PDB file of C-alpha atoms and ligand atoms in Angstrom:
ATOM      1  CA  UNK A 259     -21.083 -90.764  35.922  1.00  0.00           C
ATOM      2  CA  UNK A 260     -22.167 -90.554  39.441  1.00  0.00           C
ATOM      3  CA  UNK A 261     -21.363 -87.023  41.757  1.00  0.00           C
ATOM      4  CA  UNK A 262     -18.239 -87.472  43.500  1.00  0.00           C
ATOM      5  CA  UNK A 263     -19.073 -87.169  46.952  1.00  0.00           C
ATOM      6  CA  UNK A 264     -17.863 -84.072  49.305  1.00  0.00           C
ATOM      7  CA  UNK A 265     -18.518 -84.861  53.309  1.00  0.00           C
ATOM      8  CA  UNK A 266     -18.621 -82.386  55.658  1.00  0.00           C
ATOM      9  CA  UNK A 267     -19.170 -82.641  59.683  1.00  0.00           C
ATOM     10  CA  UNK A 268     -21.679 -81.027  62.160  1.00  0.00           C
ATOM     11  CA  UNK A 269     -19.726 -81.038  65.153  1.00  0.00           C
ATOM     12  CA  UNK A 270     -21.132 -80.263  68.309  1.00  0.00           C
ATOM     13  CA  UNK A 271     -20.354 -79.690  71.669  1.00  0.00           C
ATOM     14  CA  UNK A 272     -21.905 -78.570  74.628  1.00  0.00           C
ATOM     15  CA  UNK A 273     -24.975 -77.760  72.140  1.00  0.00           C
ATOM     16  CA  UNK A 274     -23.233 -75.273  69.780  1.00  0.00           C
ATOM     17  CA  UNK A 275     -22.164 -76.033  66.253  1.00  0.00           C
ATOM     18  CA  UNK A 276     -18.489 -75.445  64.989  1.00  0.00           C
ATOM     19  CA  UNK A 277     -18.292 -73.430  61.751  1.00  0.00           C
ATOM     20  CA  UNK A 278     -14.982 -72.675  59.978  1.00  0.00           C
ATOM     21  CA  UNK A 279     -13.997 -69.718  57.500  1.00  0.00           C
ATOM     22  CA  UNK A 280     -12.043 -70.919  54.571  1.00  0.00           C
ATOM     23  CA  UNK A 281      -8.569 -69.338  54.047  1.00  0.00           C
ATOM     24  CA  UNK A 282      -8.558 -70.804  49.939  1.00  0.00           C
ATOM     25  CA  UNK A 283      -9.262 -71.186  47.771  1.00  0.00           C
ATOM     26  CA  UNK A 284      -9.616 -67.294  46.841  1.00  0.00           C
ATOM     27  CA  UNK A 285     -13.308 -67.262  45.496  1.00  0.00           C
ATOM     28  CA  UNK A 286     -13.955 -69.357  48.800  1.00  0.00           C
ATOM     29  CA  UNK A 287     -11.911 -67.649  51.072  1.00  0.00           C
ATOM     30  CA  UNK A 288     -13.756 -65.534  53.845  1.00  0.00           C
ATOM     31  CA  UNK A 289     -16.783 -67.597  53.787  1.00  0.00           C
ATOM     32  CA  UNK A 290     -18.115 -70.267  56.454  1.00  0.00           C
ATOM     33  CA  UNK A 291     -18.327 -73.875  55.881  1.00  0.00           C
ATOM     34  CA  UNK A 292     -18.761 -77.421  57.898  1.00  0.00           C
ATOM     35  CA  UNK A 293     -15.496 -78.972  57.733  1.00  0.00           C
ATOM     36  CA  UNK A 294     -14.403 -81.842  55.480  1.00  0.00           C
ATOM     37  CA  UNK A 295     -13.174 -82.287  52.037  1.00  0.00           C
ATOM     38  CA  UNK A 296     -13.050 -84.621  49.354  1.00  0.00           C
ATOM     39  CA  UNK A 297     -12.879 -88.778  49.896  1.00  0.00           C
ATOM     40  CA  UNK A 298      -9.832 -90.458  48.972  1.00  0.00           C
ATOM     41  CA  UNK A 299      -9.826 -93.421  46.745  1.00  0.00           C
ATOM     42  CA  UNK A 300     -11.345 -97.072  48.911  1.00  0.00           C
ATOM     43  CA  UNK A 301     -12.191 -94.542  51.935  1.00  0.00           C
ATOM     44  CA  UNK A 302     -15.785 -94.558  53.493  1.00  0.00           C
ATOM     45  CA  UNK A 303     -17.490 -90.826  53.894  1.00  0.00           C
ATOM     46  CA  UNK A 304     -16.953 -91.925  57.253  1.00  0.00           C
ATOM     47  CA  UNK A 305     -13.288 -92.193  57.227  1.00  0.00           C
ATOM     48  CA  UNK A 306     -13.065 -89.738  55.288  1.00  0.00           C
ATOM     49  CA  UNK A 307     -14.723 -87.404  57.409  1.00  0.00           C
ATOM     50  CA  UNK A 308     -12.570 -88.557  60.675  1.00  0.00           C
ATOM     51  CA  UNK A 309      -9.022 -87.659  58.807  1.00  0.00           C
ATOM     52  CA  UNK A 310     -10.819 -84.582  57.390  1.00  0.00           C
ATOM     53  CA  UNK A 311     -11.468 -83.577  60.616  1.00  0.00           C
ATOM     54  CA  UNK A 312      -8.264 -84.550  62.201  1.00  0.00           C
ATOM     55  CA  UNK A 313      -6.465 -82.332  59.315  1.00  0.00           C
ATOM     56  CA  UNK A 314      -7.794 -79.569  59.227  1.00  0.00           C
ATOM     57  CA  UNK A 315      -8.241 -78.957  63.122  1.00  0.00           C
ATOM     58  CA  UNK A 316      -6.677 -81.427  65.135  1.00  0.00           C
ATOM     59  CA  UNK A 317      -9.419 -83.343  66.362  1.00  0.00           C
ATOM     60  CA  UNK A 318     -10.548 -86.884  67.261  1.00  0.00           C
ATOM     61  CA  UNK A 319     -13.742 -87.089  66.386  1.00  0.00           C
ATOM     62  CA  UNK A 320     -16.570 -90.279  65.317  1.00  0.00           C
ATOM     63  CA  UNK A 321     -20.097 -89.651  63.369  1.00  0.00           C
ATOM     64  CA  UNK A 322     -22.800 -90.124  64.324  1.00  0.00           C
ATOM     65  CA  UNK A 323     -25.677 -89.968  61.823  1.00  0.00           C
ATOM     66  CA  UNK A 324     -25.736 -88.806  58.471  1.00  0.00           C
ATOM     67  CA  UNK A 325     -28.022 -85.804  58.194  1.00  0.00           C
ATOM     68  CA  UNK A 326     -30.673 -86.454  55.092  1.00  0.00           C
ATOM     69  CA  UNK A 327     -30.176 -84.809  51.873  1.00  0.00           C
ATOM     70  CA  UNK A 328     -27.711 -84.176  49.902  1.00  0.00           C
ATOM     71  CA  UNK A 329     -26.441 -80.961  48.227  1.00  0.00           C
ATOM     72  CA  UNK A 330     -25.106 -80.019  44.934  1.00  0.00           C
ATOM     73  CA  UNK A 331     -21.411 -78.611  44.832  1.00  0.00           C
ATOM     74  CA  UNK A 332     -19.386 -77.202  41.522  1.00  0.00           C
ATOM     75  CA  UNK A 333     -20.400 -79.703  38.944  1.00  0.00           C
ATOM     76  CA  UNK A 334     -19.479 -83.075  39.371  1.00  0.00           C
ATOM     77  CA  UNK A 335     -19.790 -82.755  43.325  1.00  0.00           C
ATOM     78  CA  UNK A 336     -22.241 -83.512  46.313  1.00  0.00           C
ATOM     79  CA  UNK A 337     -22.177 -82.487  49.856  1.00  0.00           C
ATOM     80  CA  UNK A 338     -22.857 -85.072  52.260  1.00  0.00           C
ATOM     81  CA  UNK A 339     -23.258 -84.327  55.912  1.00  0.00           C
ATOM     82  CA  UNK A 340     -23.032 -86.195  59.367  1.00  0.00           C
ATOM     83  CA  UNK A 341     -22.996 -85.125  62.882  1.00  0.00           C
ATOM     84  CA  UNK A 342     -20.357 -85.545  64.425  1.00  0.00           C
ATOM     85  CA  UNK A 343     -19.008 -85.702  68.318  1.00  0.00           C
ATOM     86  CA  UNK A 344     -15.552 -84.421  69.620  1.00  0.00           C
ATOM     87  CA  UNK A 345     -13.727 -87.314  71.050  1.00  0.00           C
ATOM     88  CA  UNK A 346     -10.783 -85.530  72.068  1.00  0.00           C
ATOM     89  CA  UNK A 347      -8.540 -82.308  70.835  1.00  0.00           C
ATOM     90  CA  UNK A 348      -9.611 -78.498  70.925  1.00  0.00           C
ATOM     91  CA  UNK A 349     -10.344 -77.925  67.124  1.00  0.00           C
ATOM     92  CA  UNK A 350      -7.834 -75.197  65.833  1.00  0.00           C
ATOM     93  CA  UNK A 351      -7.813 -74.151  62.115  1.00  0.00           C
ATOM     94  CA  UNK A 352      -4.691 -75.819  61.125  1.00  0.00           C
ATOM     95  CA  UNK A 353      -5.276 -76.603  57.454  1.00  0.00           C
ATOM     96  CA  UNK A 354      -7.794 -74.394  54.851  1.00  0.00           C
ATOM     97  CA  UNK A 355      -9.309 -72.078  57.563  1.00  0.00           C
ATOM     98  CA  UNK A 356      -8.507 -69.000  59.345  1.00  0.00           C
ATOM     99  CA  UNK A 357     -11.220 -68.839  62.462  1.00  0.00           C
ATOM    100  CA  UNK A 358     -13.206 -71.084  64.121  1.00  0.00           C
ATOM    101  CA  UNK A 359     -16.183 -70.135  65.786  1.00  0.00           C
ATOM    102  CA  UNK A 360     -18.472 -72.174  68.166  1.00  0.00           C
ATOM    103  CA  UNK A 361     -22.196 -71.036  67.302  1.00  0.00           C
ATOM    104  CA  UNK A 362     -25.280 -71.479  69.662  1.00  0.00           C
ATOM    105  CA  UNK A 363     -29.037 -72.356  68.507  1.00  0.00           C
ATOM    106  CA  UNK A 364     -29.559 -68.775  68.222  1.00  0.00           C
ATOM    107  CA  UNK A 365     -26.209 -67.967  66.132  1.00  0.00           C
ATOM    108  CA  UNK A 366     -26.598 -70.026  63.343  1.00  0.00           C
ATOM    109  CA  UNK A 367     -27.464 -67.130  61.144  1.00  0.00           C
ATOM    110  CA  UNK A 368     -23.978 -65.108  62.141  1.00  0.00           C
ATOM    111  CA  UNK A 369     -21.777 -66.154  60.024  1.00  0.00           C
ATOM    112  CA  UNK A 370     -21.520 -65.756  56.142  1.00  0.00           C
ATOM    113  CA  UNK A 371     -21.894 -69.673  55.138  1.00  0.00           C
ATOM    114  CA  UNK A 372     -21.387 -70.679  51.242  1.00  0.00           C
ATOM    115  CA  UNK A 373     -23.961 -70.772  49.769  1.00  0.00           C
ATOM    116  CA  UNK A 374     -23.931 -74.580  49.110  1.00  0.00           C
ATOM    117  CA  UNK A 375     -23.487 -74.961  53.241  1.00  0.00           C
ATOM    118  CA  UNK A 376     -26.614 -72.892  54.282  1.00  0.00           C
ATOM    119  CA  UNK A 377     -28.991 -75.491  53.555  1.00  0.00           C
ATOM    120  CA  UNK A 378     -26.985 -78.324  55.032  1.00  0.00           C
ATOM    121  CA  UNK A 379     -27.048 -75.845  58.192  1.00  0.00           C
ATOM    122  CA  UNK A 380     -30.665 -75.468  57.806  1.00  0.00           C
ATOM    123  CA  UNK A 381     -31.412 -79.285  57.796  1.00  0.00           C
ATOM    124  CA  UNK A 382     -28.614 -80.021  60.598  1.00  0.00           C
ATOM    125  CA  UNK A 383     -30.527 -77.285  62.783  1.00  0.00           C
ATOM    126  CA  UNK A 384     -34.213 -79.282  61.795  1.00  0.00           C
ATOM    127  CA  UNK A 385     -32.387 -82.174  63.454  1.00  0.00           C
ATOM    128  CA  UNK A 386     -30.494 -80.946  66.726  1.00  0.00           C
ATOM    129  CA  UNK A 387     -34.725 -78.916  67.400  1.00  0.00           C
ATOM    130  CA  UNK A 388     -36.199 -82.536  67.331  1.00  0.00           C
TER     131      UNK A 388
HETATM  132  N1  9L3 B 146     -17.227 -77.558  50.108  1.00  0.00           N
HETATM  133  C1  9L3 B 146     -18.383 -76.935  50.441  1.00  0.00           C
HETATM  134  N2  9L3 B 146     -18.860 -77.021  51.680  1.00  0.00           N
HETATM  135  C2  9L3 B 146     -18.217 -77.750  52.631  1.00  0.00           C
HETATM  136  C3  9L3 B 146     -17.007 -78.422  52.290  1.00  0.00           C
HETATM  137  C4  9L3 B 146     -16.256 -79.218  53.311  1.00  0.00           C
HETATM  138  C5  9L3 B 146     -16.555 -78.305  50.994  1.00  0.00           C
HETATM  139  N3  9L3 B 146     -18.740 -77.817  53.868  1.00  0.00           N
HETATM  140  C6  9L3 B 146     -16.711 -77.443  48.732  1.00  0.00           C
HETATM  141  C7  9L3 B 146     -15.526 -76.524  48.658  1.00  0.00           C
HETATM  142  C8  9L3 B 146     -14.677 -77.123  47.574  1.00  0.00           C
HETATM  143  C9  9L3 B 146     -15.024 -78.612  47.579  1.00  0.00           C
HETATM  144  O1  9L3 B 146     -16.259 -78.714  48.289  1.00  0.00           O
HETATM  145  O2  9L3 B 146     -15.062 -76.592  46.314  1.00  0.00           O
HETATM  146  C10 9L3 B 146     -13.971 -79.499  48.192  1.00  0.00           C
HETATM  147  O3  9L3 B 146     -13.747 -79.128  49.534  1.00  0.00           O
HETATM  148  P1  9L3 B 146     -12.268 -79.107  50.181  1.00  0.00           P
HETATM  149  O4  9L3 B 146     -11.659 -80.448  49.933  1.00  0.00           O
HETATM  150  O5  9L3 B 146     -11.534 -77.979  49.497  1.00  0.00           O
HETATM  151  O6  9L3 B 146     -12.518 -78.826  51.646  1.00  0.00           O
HETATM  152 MG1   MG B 147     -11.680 -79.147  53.478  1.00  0.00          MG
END
């Protein structure tokens, strides 16, 4: 059976990267993530990605590329990643997180990120440097 697919955004603006601390589940809770969640049954990662993103912080928002690779979850799941731009809103962490923070080139490395996220941060960083 193929991985069920997890997609997660890099959103930017003004050239910092948003990262959000998960509030649950409890093993989770505390650590830093790229926001996004599970796709629904007959959504795209795409659309999934937009209502993710509108859910959990209030924000319009439309990808723009997919960052390559792909990294492995719990079993069973994959994390996919896309940049993303803010098309309107001022995330807030209204659904699954308790901060927000907005994190500069330099600042990548100041948050505690799961450890499934740090080398989707890694490659989105290898992207946003080209
Ligand atoms: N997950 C890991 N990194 C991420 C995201 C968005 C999700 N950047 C993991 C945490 C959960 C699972 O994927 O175990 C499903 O995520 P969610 O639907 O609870 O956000
Ligand atoms: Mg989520």
């Amino acid at each position: 059976m193929s991985d069920r697919v997890v997609v997660a955004g890099a959103v930017y603006d003004r050239g910092r990267l948003l990262a959000a601390r998960r509030s649950a589940p409890e093993e989770l809770a505390g650590r830093w993530e790229l926001p996004g969640g599970k796709l629904e049954p007959g959504e795209s990662p795409e659309q999934a990605l937009v209502r993710e993103l509108r859910e959990e912080l209030g924000v319009e928002t439309e990808p723009v590329e997919r960052v390559p690779g792909e990294w492995p979850l719990k079993p069973g799941y994959v994390l996919r990643v896309w940049t993303v731009r803010l098309l309107s809103g001022e995330p807030r962490p209204l659904e699954d997180h308790d901060a927000l923070r907005w994190l500069g080139p330099h600042e990548l490395d100041d948050v505690d990120w799961l450890d499934q996220d740090r080398p989707a941060v890694a490659a989105v960083a290898g992207l946003s440097a080209e």
